[in-house]
mmCIF file of C-alpha atoms and ligand atoms in Angstrom:
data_model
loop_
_atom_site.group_PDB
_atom_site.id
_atom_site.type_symbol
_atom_site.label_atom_id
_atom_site.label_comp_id
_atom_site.label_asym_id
_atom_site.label_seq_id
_atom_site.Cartn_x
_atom_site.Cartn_y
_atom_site.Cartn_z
ATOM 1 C CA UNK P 28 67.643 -32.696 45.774
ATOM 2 C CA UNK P 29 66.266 -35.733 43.598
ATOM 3 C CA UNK P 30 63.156 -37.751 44.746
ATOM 4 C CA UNK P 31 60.877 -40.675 43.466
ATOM 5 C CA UNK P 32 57.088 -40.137 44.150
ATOM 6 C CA UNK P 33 54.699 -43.323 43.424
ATOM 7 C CA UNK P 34 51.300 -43.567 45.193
ATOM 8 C CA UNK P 35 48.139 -46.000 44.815
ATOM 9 C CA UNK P 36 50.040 -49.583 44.067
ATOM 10 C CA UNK P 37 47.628 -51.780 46.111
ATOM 11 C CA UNK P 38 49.799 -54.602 46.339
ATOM 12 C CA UNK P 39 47.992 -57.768 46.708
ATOM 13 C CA UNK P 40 44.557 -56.086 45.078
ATOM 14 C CA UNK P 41 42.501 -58.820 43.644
ATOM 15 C CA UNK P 42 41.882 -57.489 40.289
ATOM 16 C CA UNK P 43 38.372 -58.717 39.958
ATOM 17 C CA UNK P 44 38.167 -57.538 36.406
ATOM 18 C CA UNK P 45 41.402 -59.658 35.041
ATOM 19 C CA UNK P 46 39.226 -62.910 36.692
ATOM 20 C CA UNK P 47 37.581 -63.307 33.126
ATOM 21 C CA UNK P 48 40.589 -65.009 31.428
ATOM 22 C CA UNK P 49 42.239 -65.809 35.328
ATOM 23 C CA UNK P 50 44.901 -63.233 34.646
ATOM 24 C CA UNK P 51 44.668 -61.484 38.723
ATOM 25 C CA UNK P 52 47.637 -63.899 39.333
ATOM 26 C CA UNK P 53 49.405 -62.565 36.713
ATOM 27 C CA UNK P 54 48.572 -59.018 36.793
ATOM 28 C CA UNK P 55 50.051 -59.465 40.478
ATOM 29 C CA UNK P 56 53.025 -60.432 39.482
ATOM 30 C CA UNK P 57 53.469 -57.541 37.322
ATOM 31 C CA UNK P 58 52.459 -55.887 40.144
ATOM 32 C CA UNK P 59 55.791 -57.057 41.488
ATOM 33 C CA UNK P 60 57.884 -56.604 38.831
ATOM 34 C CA UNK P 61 56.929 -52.950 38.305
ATOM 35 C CA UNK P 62 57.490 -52.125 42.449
ATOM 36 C CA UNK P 63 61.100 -53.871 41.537
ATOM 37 C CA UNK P 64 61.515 -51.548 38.610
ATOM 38 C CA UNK P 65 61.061 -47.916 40.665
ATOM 39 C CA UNK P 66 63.228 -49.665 43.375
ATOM 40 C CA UNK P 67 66.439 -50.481 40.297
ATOM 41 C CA UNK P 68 65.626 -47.059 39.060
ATOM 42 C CA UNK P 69 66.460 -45.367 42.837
ATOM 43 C CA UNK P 70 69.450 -48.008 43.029
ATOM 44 C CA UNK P 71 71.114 -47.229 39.665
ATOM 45 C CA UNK P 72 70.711 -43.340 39.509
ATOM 46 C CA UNK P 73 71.487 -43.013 43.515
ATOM 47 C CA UNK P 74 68.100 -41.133 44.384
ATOM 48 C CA UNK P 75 68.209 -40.072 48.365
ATOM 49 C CA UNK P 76 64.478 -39.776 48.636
ATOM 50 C CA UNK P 77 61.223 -42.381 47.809
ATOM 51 C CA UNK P 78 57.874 -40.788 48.577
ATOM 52 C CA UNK P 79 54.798 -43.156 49.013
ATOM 53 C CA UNK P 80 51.851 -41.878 48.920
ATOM 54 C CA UNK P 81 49.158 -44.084 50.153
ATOM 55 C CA UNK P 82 47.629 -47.119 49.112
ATOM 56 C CA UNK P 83 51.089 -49.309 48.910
ATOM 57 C CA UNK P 84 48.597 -52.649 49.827
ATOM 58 C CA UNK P 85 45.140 -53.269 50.224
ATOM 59 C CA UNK P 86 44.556 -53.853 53.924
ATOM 60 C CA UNK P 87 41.965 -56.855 53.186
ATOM 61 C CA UNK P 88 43.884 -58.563 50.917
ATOM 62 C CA UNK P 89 48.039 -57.963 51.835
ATOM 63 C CA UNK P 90 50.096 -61.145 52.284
ATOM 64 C CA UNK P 91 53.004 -61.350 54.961
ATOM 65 C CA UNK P 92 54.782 -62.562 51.899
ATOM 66 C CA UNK P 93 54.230 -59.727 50.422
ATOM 67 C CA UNK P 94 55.098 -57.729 52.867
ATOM 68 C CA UNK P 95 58.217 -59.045 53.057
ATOM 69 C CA UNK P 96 58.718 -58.621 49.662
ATOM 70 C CA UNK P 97 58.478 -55.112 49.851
ATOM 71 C CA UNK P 98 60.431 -54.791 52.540
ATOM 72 C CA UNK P 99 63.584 -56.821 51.428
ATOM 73 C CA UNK P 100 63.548 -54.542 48.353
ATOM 74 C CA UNK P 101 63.251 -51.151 50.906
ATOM 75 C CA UNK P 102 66.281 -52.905 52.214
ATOM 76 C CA UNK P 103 68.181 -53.175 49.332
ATOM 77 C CA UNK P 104 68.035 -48.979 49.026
ATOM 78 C CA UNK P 105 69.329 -48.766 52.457
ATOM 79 C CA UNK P 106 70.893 -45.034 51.289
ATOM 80 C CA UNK P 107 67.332 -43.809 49.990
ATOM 81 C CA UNK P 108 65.137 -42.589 52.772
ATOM 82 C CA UNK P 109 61.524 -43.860 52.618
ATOM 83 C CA UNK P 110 58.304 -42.122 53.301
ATOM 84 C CA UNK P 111 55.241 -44.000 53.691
ATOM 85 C CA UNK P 112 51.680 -42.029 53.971
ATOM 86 C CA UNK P 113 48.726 -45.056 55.280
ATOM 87 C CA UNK P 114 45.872 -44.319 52.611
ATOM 88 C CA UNK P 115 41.910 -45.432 52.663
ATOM 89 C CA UNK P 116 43.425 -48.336 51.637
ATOM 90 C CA UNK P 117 45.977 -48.986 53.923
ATOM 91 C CA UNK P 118 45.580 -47.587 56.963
ATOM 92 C CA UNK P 119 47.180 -47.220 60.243
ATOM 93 C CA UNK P 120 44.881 -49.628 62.222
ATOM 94 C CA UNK P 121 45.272 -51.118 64.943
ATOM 95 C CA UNK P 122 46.340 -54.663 63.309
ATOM 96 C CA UNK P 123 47.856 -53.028 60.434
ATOM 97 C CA UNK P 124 51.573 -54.086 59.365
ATOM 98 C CA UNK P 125 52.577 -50.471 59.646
ATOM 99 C CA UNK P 126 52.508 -51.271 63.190
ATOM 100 C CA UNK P 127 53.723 -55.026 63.743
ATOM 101 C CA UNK P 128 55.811 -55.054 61.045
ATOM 102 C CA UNK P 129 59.371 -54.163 61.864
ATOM 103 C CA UNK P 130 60.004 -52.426 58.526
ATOM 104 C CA UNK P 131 63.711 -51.558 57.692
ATOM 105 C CA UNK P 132 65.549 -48.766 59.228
ATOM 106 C CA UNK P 133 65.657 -46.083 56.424
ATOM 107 C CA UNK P 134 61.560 -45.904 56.346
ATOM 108 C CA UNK P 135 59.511 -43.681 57.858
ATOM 109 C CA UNK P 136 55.514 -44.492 58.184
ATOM 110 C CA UNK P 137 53.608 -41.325 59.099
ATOM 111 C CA UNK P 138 50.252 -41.088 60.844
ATOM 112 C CA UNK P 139 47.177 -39.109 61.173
ATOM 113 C CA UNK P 140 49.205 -36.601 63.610
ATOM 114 C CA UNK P 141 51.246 -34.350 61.115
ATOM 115 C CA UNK P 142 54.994 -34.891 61.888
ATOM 116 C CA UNK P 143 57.836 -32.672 60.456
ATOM 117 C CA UNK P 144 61.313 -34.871 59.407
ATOM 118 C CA UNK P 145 64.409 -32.214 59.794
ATOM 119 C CA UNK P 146 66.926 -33.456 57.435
ATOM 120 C CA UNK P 147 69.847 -31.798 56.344
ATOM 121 C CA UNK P 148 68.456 -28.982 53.620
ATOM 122 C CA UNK P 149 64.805 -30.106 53.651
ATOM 123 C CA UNK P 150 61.762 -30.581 55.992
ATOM 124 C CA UNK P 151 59.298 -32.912 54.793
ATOM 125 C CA UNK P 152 55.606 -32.946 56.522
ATOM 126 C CA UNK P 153 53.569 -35.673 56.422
ATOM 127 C CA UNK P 154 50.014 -37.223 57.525
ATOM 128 C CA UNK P 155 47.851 -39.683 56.666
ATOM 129 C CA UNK P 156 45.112 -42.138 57.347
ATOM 130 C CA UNK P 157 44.441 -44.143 60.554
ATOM 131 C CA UNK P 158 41.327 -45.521 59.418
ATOM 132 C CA UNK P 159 39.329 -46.165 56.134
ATOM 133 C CA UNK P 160 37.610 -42.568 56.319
ATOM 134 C CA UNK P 161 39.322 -39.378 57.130
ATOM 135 C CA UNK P 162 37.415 -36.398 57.169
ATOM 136 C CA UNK P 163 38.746 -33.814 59.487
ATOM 137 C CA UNK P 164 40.724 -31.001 57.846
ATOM 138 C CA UNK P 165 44.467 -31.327 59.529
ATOM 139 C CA UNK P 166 45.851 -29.447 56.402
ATOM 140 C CA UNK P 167 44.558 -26.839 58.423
ATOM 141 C CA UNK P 168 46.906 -27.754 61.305
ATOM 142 C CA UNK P 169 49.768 -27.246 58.926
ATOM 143 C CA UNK P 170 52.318 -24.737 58.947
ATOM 144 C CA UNK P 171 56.127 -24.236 57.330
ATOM 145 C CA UNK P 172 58.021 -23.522 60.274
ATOM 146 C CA UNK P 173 61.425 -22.760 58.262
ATOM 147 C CA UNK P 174 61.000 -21.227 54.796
ATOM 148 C CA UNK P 175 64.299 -20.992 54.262
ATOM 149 C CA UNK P 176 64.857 -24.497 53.710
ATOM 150 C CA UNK P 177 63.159 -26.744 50.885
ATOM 151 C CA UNK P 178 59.547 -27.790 52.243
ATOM 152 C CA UNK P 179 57.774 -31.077 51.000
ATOM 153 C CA UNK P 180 54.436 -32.060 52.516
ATOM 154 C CA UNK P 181 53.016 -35.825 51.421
ATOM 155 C CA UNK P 182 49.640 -36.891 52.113
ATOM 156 C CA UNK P 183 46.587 -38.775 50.704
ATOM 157 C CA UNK P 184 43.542 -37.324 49.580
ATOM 158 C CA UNK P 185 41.223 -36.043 47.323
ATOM 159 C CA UNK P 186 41.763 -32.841 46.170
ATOM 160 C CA UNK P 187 38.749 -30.344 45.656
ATOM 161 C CA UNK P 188 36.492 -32.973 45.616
ATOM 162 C CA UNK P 189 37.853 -34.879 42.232
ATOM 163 C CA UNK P 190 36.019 -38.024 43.241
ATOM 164 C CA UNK P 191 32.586 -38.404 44.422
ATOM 165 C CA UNK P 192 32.317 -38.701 48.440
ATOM 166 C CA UNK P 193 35.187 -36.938 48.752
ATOM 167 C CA UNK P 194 34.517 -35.689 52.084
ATOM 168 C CA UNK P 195 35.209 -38.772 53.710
ATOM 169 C CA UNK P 196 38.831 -39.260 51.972
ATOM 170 C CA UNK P 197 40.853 -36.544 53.405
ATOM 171 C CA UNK P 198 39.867 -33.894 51.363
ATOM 172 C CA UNK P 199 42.314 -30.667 50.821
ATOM 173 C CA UNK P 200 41.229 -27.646 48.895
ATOM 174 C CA UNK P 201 44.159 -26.443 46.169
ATOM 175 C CA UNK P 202 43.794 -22.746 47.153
ATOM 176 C CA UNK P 203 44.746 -23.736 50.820
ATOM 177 C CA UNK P 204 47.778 -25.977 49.960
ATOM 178 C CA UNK P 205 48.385 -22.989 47.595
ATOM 179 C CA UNK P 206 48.264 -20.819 50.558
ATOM 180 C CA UNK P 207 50.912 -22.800 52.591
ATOM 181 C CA UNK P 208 53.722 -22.545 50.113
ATOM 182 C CA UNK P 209 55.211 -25.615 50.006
ATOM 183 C CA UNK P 210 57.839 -26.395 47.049
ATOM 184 C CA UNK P 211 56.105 -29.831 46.266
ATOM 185 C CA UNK P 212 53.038 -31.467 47.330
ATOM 186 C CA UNK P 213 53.138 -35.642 46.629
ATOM 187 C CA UNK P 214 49.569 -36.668 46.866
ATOM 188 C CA UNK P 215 48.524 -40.291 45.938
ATOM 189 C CA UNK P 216 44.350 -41.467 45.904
ATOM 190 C CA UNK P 217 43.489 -40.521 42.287
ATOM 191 C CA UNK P 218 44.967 -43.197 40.163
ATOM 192 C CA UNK P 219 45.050 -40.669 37.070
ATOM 193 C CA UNK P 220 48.539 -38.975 37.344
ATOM 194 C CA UNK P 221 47.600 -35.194 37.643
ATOM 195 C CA UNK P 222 50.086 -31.932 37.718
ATOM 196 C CA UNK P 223 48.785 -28.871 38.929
ATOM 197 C CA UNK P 224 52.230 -26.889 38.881
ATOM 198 C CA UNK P 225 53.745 -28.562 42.319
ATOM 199 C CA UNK P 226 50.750 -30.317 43.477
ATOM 200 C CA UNK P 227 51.260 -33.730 42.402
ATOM 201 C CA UNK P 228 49.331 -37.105 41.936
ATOM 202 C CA UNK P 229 51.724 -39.453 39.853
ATOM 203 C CA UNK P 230 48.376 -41.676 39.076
ATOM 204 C CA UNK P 231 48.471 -45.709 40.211
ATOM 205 C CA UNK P 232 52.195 -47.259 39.674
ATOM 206 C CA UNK P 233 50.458 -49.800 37.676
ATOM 207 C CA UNK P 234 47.161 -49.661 35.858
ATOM 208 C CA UNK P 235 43.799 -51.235 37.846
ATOM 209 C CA UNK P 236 41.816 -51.933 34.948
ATOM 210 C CA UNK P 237 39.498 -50.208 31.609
ATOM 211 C CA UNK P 238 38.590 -46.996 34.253
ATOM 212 C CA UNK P 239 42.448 -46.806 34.332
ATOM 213 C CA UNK P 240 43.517 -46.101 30.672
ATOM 214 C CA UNK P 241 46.591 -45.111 29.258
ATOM 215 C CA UNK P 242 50.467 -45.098 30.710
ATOM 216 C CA UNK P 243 51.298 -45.530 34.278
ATOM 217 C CA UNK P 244 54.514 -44.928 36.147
ATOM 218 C CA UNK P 245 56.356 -42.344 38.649
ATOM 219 C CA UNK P 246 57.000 -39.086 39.299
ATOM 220 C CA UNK P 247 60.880 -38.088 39.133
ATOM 221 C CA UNK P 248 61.791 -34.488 41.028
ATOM 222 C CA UNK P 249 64.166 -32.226 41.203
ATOM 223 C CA UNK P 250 64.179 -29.303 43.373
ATOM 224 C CA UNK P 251 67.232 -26.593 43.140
ATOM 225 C CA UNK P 252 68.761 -26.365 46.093
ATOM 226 C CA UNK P 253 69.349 -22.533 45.813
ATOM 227 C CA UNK P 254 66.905 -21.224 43.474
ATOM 228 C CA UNK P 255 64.111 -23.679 45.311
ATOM 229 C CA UNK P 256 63.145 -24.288 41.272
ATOM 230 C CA UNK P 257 61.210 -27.759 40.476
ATOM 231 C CA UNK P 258 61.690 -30.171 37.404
ATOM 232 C CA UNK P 259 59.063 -33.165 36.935
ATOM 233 C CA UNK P 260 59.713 -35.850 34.473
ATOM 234 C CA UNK P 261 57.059 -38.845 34.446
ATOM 235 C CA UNK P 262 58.658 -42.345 34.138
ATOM 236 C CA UNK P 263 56.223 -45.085 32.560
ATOM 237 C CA UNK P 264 57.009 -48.349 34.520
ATOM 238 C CA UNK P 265 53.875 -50.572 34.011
ATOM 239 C CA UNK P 266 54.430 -52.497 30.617
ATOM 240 C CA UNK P 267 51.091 -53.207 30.412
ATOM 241 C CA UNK P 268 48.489 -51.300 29.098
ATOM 242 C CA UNK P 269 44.695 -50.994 29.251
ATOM 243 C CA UNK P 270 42.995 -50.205 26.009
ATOM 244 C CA UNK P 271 39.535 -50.026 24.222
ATOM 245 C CA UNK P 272 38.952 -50.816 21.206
ATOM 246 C CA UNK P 273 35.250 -49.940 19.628
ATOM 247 C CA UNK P 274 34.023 -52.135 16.593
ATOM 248 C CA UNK P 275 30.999 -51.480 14.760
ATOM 249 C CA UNK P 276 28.815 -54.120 13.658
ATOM 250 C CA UNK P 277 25.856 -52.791 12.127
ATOM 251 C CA UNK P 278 27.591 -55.144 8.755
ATOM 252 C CA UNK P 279 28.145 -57.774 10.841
ATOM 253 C CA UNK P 280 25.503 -60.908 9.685
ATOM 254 C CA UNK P 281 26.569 -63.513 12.010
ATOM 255 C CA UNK P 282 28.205 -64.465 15.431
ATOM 256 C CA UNK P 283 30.716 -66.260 13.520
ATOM 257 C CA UNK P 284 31.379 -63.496 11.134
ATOM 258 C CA UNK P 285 31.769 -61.088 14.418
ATOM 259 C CA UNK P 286 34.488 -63.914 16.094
ATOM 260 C CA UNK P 287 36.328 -63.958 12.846
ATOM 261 C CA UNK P 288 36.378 -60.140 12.661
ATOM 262 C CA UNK P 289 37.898 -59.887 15.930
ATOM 263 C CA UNK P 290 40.109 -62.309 16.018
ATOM 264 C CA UNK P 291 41.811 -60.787 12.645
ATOM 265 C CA UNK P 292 42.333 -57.717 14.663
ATOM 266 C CA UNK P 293 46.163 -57.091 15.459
ATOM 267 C CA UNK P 294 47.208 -56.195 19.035
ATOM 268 C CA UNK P 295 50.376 -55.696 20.394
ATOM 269 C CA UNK P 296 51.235 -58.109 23.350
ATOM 270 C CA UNK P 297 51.694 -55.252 25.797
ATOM 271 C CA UNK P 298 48.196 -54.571 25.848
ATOM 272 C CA UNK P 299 44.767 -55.922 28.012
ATOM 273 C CA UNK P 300 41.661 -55.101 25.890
ATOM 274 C CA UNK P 301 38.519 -53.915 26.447
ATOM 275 C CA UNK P 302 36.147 -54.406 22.892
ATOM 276 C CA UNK P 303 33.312 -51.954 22.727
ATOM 277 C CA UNK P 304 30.872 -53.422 19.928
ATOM 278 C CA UNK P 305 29.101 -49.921 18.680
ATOM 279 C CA UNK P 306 26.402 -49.724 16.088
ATOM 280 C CA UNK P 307 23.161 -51.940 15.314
ATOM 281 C CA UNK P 308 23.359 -55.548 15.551
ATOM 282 C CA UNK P 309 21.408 -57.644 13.920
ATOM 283 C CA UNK P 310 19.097 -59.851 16.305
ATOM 284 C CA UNK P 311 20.218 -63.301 16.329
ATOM 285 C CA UNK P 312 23.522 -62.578 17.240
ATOM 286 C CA UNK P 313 24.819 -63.133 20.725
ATOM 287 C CA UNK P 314 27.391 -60.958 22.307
ATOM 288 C CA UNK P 315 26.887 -62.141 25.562
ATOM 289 C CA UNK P 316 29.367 -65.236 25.693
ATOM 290 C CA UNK P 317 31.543 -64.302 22.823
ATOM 291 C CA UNK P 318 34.729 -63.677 24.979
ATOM 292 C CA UNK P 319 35.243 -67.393 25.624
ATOM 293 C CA UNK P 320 35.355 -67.745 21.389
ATOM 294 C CA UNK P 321 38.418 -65.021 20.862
ATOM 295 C CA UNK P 322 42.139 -66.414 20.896
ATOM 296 C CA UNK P 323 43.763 -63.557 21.906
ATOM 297 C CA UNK P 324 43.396 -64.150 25.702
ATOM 298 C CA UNK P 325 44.764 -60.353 26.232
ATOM 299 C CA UNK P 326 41.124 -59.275 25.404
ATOM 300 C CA UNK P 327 39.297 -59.352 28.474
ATOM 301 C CA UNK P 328 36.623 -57.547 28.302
ATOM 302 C CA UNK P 329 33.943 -57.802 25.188
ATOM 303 C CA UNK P 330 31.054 -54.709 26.175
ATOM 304 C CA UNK P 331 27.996 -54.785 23.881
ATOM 305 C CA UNK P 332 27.360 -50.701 23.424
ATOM 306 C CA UNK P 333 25.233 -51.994 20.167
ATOM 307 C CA UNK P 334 21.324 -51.440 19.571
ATOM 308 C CA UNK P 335 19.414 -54.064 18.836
ATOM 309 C CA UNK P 336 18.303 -54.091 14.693
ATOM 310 C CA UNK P 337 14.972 -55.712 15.465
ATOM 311 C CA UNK P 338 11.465 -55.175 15.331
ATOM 312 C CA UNK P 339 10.090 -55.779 18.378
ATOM 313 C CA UNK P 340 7.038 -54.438 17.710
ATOM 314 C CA UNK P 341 6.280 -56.957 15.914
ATOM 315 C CA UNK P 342 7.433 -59.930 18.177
ATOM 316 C CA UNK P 343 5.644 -58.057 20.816
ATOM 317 C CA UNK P 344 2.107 -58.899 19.212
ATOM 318 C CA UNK P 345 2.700 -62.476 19.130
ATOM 319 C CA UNK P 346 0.401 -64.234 20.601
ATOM 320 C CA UNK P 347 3.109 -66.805 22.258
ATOM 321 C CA UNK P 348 5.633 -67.068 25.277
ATOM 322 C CA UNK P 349 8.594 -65.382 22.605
ATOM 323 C CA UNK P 350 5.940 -62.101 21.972
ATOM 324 C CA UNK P 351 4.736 -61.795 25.753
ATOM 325 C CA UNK P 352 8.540 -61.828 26.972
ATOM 326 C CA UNK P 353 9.557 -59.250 24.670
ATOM 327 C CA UNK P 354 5.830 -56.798 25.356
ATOM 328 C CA UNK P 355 7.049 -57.364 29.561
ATOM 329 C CA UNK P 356 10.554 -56.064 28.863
ATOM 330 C CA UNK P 357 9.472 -53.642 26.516
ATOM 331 C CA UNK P 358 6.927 -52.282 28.905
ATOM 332 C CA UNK P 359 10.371 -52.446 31.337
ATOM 333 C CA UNK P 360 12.667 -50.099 29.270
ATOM 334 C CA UNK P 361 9.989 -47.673 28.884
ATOM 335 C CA UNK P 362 9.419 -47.612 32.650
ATOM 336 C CA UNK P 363 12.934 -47.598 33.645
ATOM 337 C CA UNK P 364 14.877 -45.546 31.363
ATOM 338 C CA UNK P 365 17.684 -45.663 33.823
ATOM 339 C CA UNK P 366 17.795 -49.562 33.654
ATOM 340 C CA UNK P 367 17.613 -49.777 29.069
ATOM 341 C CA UNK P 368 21.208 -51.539 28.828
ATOM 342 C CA UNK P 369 20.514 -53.595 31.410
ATOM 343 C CA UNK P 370 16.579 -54.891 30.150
ATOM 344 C CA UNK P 371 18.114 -55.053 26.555
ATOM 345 C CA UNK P 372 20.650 -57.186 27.739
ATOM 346 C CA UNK P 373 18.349 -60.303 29.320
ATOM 347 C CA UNK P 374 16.149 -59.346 25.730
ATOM 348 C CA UNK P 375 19.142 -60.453 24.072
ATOM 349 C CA UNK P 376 19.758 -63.280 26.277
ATOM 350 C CA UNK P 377 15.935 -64.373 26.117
ATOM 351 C CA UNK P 378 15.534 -63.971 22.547
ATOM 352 C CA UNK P 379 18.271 -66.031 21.943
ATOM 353 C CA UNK P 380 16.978 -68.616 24.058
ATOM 354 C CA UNK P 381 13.641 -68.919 22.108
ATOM 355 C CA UNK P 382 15.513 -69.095 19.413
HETATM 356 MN MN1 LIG A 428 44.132 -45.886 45.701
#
């Protein structure tokens, strides 16, 4: 038997971080255009089963639009049976369109009640979230009730504890799903595709932003029939990619010169950036609004990692507004530690100011 397994595509999520050069429109739509792509994929290679694994829309923010959007392409797959686990993200709540919604009839939307689907050579188990927290343990309700047939169990969750607060996001320990011997686990949550043998996480369909590096895509199974044996192949569907790029400027004399320097920098057009400027800066040059100077719009992030090449010292015993500022924030950093990028930043932004 073939299978899809995506998880963690938040349709409608209002990337915040693509807001700097008003791409969260168009991130969307890429949104849609990659959700189109795993559907054409199960249409032109005839796949029977599409496992989602939580987190298909962000409750807060999903569209009826959308909705029907996803549903008219769940339609158009009307031979591929469809398994939907509710994640922290989109739960089965009361007013949630798991419930209104009359999706089409070759989907199946699990809740928090494990269920068991008998189909012809395969069981597949299921359970997920009816609310935004889930910590009861109902793995350990779980049991194969016919090993001679291929088992699948889907669910969302954190498994042991590979985000902080786990506890409260369905948390399932690898030695017990170990223990319960199923022939593939789908999991969605992390957004970092992970394979631990048969315990899956295929990572977000499409990359969230710079804490999201790297390809992203789907999970494409195989499981033998007779000999029960599994093949995994990961399928990169987002054409868009988030990178960082780190540029030292302890040589750099000017703001100018540091515009100039980036904007000479080649990227390809598949790519959103992230600059990280590393090194010692001199201090008359501002990082803080350089974005708005670069033309490649792709780069939307510009993070000053740099130390500042000044002597504050010296400002610092000034007797004038510029040397008291600097002594106060100095006096800052060495009291919070904790808070150095942070003070150094509004030092930047002061001396620059003054200046
Ligand atoms: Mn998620």
């Amino acid at each position: 038997m073939k299978f899809i397994h995506i998880a963690d595509v938040h349709f409608d999520a209002p990337f915040t971080a693509m807001q700097t050069r008003n791409l969260a429109n168009q991130r969307r739509l890429e949104q849609r255009e990659s959700f189109k792509k795993v559907i054409e994929y199960i249409k032109r290679e005839n796949i029977p089963y599409l496992f989602i694994c939580g987190d298909l829309y962000e409750q807060e923010y999903i569209k009826n639009s959308t909705i029907e959007y996803i549903n008219k392409l769940f339609e158009e797959i009307s031979n591929t049976k469809i398994f939907i686990i509710p994640g922290n993200h989109d739960p089965y709540i009361k007013n949630s369109y798991y419930k209104t919604y009359n999706f089409a009839k070759n989907v199946k939307i699990f809740t928090e009640n494990p269920e068991k689907i008998e189909l012809d050579n395969v069981d597949i188990y299921g359970y997920g979230f009816e609310d935004f927290y889930m910590q009861s343990e109902i793995i350990d309700n779980i049991k194969i009730e016919n090993k001679e047939k291929i088992n699948i169990l889907l669910t969302h969750g954190d498994l042991d504890g590979a985000k902080n607060n786990s506890i409260r996001y369905n948390p399932v320990s690898k030695s017990k799903l170990k223990a319960l011997e199923f022939d593939y686990v789908a999991l969605g949550h992390i957004h970092k595709k992970i394979i631990e043998e048969n315990i899956v996480y295929p990572g977000s369909l499409i990359s969230h932003g710079f804490d999201e590096l790297g390809e992203h895509g789907m999970i494409e199974g195989q499981i033998d029939e007779k000999t029960k044996e599994l093949s995994l192949k990961f399928i990169p569907i987002d054409e868009k990619e988030f990178i960082e790029e780190n540029i030292d400027i302890s040589q750099i004399y000017s703001k100018e010169e540091l515009i100039e320097k980036i904007n000479e920098i080649y990227f390809p057009e598949n790519k959103y950036i992230k600059i990280v400027l590393t090194g010692n800066k001199k201090a008359d040059i501002e990082t803080f609004d350089i974005l708005k100077y670069l033309s490649n719009t792709n780069i939307i992030k510009v993070k000053n990692m740099s130390k500042l090449e000044i002597n504050l010292e010296i400002i610092a015993r000034q007797n004038n507004l510029k040397g008291i500022f600097v002594k106060k924030l100095l006096e800052k950093i060495e009291n919070e530690p904790e808070n150095k990028q942070k003070i150094e930043k509004a030092m930047e932004i002061g001396l620059s100011a003054f200046n």
